[in-house]
Short mmCIF file of C-alpha atoms in Angstrom, two decimals:
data_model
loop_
_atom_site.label_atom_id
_atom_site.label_comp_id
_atom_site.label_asym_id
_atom_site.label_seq_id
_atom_site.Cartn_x
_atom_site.Cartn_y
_atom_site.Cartn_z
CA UNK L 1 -2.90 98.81 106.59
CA UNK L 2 -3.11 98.28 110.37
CA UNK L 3 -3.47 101.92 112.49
CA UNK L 4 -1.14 101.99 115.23
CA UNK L 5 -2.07 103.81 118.50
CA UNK L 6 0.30 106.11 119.71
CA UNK L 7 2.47 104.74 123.25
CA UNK L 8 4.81 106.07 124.95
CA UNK L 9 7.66 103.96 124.83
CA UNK L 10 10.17 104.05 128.21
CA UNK L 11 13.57 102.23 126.94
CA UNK L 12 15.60 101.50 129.73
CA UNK L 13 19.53 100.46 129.37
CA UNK L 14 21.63 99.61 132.41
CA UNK L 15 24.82 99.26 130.01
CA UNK L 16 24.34 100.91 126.73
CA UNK L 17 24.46 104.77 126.11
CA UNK L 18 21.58 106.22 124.63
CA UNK L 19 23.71 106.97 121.40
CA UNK L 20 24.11 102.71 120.84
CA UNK L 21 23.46 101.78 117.56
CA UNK L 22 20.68 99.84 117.73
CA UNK L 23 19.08 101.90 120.78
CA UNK L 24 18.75 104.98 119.56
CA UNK L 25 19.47 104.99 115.48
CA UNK L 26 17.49 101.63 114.70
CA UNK L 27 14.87 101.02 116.94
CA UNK L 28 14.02 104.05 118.76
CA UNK L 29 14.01 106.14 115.36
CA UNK L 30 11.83 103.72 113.94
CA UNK L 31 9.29 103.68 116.64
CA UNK L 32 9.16 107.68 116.24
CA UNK L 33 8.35 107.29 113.01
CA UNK L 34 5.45 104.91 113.73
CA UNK L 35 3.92 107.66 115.80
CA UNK L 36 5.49 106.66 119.05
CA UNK L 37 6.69 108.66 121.93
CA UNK L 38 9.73 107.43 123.13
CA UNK L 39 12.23 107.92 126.06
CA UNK L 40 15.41 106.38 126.80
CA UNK L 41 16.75 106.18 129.72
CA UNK L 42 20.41 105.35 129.92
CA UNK L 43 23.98 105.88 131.30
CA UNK L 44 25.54 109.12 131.01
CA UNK L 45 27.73 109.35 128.66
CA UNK L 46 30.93 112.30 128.93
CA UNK L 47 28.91 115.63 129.56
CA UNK L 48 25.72 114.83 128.59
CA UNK L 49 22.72 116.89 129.87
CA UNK L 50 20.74 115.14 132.79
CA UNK L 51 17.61 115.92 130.74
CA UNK L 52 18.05 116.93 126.81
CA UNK L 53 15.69 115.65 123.86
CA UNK L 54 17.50 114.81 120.30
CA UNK L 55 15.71 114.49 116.94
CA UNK L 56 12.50 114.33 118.85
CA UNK L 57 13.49 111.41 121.08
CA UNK L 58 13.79 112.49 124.83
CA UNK L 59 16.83 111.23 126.25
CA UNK L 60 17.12 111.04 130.31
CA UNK L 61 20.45 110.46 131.77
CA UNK L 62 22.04 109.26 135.25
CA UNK L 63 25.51 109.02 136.44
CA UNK L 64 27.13 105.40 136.96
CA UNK L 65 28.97 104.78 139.99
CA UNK L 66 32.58 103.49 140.02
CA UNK L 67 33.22 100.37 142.41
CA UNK L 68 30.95 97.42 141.58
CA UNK L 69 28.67 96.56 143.68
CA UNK L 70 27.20 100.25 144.36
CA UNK L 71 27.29 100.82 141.03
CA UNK L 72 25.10 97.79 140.14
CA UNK L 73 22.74 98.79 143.46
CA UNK L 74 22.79 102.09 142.64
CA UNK L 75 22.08 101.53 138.60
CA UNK L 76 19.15 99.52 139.88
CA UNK L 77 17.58 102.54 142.03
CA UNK L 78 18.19 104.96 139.11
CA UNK L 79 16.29 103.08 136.82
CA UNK L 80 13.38 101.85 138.71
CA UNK L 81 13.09 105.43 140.13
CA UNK L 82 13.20 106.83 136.72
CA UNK L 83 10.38 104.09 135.18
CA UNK L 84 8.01 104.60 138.31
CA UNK L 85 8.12 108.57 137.69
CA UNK L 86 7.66 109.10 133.81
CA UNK L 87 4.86 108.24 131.37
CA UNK L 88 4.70 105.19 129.84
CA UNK L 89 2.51 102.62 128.16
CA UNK L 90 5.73 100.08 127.45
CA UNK L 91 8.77 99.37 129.06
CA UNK L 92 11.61 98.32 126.70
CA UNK L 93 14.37 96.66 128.77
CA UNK L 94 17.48 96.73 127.08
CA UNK L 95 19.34 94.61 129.38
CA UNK L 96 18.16 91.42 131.68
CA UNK L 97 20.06 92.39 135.02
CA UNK L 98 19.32 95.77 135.95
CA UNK L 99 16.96 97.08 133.29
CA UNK L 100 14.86 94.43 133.33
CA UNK L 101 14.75 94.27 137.38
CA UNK L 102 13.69 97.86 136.93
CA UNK L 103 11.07 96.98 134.15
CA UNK L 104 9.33 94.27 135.79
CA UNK L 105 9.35 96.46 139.26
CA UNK L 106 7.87 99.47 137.89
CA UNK L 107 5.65 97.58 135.58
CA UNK L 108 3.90 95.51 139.09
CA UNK L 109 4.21 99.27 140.84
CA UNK L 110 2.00 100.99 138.32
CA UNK L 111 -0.02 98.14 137.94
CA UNK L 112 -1.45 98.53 142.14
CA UNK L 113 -2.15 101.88 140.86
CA UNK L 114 -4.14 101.20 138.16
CA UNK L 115 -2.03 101.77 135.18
CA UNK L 116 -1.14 98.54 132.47
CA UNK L 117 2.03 98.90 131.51
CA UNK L 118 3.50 96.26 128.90
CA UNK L 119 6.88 95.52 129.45
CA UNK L 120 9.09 94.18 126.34
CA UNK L 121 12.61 92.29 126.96
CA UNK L 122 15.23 93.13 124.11
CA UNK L 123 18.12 90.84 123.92
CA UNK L 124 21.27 92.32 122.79
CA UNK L 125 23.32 89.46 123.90
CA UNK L 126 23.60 85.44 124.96
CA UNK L 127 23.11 86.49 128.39
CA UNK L 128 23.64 82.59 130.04
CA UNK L 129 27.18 82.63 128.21
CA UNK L 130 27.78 86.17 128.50
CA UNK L 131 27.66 85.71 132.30
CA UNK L 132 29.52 82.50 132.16
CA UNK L 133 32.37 83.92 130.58
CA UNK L 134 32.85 85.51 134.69
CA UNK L 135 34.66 82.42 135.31
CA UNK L 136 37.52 79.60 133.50
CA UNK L 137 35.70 76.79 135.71
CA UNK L 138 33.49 75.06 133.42
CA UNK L 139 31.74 74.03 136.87
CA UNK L 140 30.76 77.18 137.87
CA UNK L 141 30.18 78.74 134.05
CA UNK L 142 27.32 75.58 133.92
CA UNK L 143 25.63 76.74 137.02
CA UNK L 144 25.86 80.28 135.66
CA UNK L 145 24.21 79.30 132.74
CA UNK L 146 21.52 77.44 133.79
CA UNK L 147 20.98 80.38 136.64
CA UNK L 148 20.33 83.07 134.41
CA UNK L 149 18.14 80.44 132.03
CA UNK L 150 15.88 79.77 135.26
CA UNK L 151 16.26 83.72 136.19
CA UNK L 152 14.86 84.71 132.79
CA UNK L 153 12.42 82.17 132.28
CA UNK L 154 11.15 83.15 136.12
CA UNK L 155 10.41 86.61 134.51
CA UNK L 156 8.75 86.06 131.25
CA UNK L 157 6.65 83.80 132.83
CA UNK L 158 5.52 87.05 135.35
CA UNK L 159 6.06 89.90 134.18
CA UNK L 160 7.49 90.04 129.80
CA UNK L 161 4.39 90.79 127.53
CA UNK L 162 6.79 90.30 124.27
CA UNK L 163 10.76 89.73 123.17
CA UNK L 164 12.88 90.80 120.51
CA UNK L 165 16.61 88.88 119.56
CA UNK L 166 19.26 90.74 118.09
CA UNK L 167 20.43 87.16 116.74
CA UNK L 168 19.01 84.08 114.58
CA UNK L 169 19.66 81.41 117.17
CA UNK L 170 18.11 83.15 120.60
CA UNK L 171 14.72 83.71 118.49
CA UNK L 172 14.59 79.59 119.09
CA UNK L 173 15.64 79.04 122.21
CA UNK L 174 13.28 81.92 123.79
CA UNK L 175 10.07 80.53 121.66
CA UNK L 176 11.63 76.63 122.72
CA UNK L 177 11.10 77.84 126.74
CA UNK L 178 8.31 80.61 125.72
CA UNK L 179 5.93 79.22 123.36
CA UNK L 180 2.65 81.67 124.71
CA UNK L 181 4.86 85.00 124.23
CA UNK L 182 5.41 87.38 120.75
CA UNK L 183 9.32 86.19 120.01
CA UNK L 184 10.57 88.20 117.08
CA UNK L 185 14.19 88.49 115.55
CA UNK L 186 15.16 92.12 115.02
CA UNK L 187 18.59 92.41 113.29
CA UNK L 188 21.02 95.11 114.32
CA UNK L 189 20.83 95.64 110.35
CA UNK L 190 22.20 97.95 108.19
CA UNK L 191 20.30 100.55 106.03
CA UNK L 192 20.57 100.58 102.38
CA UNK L 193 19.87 104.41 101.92
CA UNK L 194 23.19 105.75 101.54
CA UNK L 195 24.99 106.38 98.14
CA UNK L 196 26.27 103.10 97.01
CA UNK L 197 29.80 102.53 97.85
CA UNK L 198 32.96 103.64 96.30
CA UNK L 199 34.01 101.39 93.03
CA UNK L 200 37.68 99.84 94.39
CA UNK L 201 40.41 99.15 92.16
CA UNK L 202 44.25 99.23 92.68
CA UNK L 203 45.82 96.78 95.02
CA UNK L 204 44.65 95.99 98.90
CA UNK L 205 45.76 98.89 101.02
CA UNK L 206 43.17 98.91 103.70
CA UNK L 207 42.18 96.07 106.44
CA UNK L 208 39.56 97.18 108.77
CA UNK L 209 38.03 96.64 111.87
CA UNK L 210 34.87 97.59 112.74
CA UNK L 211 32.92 97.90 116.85
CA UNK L 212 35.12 97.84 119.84
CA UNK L 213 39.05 97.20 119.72
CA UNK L 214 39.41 95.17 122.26
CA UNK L 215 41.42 91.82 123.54
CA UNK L 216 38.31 90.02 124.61
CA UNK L 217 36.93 90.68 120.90
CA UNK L 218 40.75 89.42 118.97
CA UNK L 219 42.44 93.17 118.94
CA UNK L 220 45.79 90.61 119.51
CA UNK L 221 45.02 88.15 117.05
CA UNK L 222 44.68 90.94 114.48
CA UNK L 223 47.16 93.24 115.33
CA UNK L 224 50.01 90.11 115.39
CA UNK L 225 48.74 89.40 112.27
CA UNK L 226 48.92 92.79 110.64
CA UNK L 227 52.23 93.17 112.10
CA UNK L 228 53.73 90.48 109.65
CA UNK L 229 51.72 91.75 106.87
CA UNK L 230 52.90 95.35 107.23
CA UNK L 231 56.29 93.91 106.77
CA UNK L 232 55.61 92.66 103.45
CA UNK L 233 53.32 95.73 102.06
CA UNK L 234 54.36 98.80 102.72
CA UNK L 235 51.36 100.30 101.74
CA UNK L 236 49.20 98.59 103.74
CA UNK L 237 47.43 100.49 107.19
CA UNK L 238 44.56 98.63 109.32
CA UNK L 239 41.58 101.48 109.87
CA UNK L 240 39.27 101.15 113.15
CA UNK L 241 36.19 101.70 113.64
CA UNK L 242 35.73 101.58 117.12
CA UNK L 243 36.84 102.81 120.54
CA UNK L 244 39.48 100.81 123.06
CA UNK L 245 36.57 98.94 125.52
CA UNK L 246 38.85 99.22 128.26
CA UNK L 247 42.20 100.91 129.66
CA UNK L 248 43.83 97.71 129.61
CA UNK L 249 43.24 97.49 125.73
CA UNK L 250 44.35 100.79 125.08
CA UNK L 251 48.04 99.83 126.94
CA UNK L 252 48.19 96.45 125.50
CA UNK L 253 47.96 98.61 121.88
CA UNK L 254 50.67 101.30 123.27
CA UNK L 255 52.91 98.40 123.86
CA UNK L 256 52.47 96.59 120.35
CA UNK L 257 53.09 99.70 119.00
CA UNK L 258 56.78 100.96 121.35
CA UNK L 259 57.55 96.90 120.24
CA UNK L 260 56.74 96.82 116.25
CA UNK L 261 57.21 100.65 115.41
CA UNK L 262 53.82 100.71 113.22
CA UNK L 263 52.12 103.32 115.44
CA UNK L 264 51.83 105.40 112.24
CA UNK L 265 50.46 102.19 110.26
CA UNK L 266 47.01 102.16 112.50
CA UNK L 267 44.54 104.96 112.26
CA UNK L 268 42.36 104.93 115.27
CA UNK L 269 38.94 106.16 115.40
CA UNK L 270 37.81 106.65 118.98
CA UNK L 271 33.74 106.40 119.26
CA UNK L 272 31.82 106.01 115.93
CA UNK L 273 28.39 106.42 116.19
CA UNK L 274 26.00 104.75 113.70
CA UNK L 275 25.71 107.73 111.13
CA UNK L 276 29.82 108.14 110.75
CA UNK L 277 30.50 104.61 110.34
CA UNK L 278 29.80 104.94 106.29
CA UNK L 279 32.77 106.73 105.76
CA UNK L 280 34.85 104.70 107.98
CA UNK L 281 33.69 101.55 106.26
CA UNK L 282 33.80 103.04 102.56
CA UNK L 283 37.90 103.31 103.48
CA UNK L 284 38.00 99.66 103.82
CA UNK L 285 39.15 96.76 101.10
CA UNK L 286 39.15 94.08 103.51
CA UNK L 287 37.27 94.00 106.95
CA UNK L 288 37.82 91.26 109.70
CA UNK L 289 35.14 90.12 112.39
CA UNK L 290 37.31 88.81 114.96
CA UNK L 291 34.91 85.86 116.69
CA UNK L 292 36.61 84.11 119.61
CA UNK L 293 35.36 80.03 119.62
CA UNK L 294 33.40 80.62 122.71
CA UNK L 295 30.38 79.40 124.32
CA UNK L 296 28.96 82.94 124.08
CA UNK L 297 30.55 84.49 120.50
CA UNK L 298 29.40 80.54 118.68
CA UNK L 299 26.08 82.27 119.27
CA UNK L 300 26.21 85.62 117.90
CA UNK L 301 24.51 85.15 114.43
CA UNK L 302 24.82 87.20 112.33
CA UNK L 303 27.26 89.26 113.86
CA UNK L 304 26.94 92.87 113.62
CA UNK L 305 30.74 93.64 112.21
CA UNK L 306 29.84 91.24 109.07
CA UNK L 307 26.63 93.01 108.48
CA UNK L 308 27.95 96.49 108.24
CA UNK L 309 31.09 95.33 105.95
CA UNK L 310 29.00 93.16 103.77
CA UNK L 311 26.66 96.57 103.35
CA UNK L 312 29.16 98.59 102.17
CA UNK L 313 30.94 95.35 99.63
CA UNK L 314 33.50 95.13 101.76
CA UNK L 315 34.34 91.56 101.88
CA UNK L 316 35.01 90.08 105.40
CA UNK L 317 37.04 87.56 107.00
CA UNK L 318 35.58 86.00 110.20
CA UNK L 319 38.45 84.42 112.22
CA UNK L 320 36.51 81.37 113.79
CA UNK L 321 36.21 78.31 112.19
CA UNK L 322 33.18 76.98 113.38
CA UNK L 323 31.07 74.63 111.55
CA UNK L 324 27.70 77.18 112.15
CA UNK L 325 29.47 80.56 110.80
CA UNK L 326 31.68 78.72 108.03
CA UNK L 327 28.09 77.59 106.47
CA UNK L 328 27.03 80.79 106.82
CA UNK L 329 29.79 82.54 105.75
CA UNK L 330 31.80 81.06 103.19
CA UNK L 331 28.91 78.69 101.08
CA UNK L 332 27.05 81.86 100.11
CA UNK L 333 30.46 83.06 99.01
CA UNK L 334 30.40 86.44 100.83
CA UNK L 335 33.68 86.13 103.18
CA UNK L 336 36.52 83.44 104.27
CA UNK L 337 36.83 81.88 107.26
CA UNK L 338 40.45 81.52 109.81
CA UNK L 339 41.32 79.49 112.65
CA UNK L 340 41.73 82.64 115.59
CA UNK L 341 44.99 82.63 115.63
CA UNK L 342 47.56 85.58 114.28
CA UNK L 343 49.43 83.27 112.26
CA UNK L 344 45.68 81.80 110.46
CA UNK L 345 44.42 84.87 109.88
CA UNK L 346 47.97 85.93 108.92
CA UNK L 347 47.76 83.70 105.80
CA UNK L 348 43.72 84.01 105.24
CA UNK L 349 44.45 87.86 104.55
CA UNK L 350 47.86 87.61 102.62
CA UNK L 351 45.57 85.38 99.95
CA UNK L 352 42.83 88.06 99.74
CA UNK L 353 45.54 90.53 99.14
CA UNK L 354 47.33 88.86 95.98
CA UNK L 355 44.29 88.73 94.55
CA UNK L 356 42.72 92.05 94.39
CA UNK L 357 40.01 91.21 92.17
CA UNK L 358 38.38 88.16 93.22
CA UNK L 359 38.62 89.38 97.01
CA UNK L 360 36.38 92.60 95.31
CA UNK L 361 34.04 90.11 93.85
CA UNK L 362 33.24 88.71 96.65
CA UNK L 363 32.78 92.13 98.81
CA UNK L 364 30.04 92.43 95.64
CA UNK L 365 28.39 89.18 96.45
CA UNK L 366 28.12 90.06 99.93
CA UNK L 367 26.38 93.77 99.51
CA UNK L 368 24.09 91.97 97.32
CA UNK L 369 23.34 89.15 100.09
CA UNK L 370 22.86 91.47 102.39
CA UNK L 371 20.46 94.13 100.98
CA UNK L 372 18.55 90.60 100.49
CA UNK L 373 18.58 89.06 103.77
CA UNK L 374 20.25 91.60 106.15
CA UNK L 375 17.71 94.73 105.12
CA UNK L 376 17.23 96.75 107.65
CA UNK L 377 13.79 97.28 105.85
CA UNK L 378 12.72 93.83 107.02
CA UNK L 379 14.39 93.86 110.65
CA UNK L 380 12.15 97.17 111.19
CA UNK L 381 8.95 95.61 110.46
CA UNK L 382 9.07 93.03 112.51
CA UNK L 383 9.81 95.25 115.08
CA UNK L 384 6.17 97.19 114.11
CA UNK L 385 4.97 93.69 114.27
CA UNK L 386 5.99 93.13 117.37
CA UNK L 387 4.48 96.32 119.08
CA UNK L 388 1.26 95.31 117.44
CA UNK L 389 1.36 92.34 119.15
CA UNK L 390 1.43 93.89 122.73
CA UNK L 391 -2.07 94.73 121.69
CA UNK L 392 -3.07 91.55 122.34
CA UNK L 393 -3.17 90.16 126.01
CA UNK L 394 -0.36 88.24 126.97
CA UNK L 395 -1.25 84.34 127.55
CA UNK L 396 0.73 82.71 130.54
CA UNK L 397 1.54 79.00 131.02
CA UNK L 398 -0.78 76.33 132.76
CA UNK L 399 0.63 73.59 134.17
CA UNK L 400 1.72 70.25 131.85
CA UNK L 401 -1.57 68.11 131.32
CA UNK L 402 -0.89 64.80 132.94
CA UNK L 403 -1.64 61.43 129.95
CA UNK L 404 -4.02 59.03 131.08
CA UNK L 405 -2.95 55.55 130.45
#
């Protein structure tokens, strides 16, 4: 087996809390284990410590401003500040605005002083879309798009040694523009270490929702739809897993519920971090992974909400009937697909709860799917992989040959 030399990994995040899922309990776990030393550096969070290591993972903190634009300026200085003054041998930018800035700075910096540091570019998200979504004028999302295309492309071509893509489709695109750099596709995947789950039988009583609950993610769609459904089962309660992403969510919810009266009917969770979501996902007969039909959400594949339910055989209904997740969805028989809509989903999830049995057969068939192709096991080798592959000096592009006639 190939030895591994010891780094010392600096993972920067501009947006995500140390404590993220995939930060901290997938891949920075993982790369202890290898051997490697690893830091994050990342948003404070509440009252966390400016300074504090957990389960032998240093964890460095800084305080996010308010208003936007010094808090962007000011997230910037933090981080590049922070990169520039501790050890490192890699740079893992968790971000491409502000971590990635501060990645590609620090990483030139040390560089005039004599010390290589490789700098790795994780993508948690579509970024072109994800920026696009700023705007409703499909003018302006087009030049966003292409912007941030050129913007990344101008860095990998300078300063990224290696990436990793949370999802299936961004692995192409980044080795279509990127051919001469390590591309690999790290799931946010779930871990098959746990007890198995619970055997369900008895009627449907619990629709879940798993991540943030939030308007831009469906928390409308879903809660219009439950609304009708409590009406007709008065059994039935919808289970988060997942915090309100922003105060206007949280008074959107406190007005469904002064309007409908089912306060009582939906158990909120607050945060969940990645350990606690078992048992919050073990509670669940039905989970849905509200997908909005947008430029950016089309590309999320897999999504992480379908992963987790399909881990625990909890069979999952993904409200967006697009042609790329129906295929993926429904012809391996491990979910249903609805239209977005309350009144869709509405009638997708009052079929799944007359029939108790065949909805449970499928949650089956999707545990079994996934501890085959959504392993955790498999997305943390590649990751291994991927650090091996810093080892070996990064190739940059030459211009196009020219065809003599």
């Amino acid at each position: 087996m190939k030895t591994r030399r010891s780094l010392h990994i600096l993972m920067l995040c501009a947006r995500h809390n140390a404590f993220d899922g995939r930060v901290f309990y997938l891949e920075a776990r993982a790369l202890r284990d290898a051997g490697h030393q690893v830091t994050i550096i990342a948003p404070k969070k509440a009252d966390e410590p400016d300074d504090f290591t957990h389960e032998g993972i240093r964890v460095v903190t800084f305080r996010k401003l308010r208003s936007r634009l010094p808090r962007k300026l000011h997230t910037l200085y933090q981080l590049c500040r922070l990169a520039v003054s501790l050890p490192a041998d890699v740079f893992h930018a968790h971000e491409v605005d502000a971590a990635l800035l501060a990645g590609a700075y620090a990483k030139r910096r040390l560089a005039r002083a004599g010390h290589a540091v490789r700098l790795v570019f994780d993508v948690h998200e579509v970024w072109p879309y994800f920026y696009a979504a700023w705007t409703e004028c499909a003018l302006f999302q087009r030049a966003i798009v292409h912007g941030v295309i050129e913007y990344e492309n101008w860095m990998l071509r300078r300063h990224v040694d290696a990436v990793i893509t949370a999802h299936e489709l961004e692995k192409h695109v980044y080795l279509w523009h990127n051919p001469w750099l390590s591309v690999r596709h790290v799931l946010t995947a779930p871990e098959f270490d746990d007890p198995p789950p619970p055997e369900r039988t008895g009627p449907i009583r619990v629709i879940g929702h798993e991540g943030f609950f939030t308007l831009n993610r469906g928390m409308d769609v879903l809660l219009n739809a439950f609304e009708w459904l409590a009406r007709e089962n008065r059994d039935l309660t919808l289970l988060t897993a997942g915090d309100f992403l922003l105060d206007s969510d949280r008074h959107w919810f406190d007005a469904w519920a002064r309007r409908t009266g089912l306060r009582d009917r939906v158990h909120l969770s607050g945060w969940v971090n990645r350990p606690e979501l078992t048992g919050y996902l073990d509670r669940m007969d039905i989970g849905v992974a509200g997908v909005r039909a947008d430029d950016h959400s089309a590309r999320i594949w897999p999504a992480n909400k379908l992963m987790n339910y399909a881990s625990r055989a909890v069979p999952a209904v993904a409200s967006a009937a697009m042609p790329y997740v129906r295929q993926r969805v429904e012809e391996p028989g491990i979910g249903v697909v609805s239209e977005f809509s309350a009144s869709d989903l509405y009638e997708t999830l009052r079929s799944l709860i007359a029939d108790p049995e065949s909805t449970r057969a499928m949650g089956r068939r999707a545990q079994e799917f996934a501890r085959r192709e959504w392993n955790w096991e498999r997305a943390h080798e590649q990751l291994l992989r991927l650090y091996d592959d810093l080892a070996v000096p990064t190739l940059r592009p030459r211009r196009t040959m020219k065809l003599q006639g």
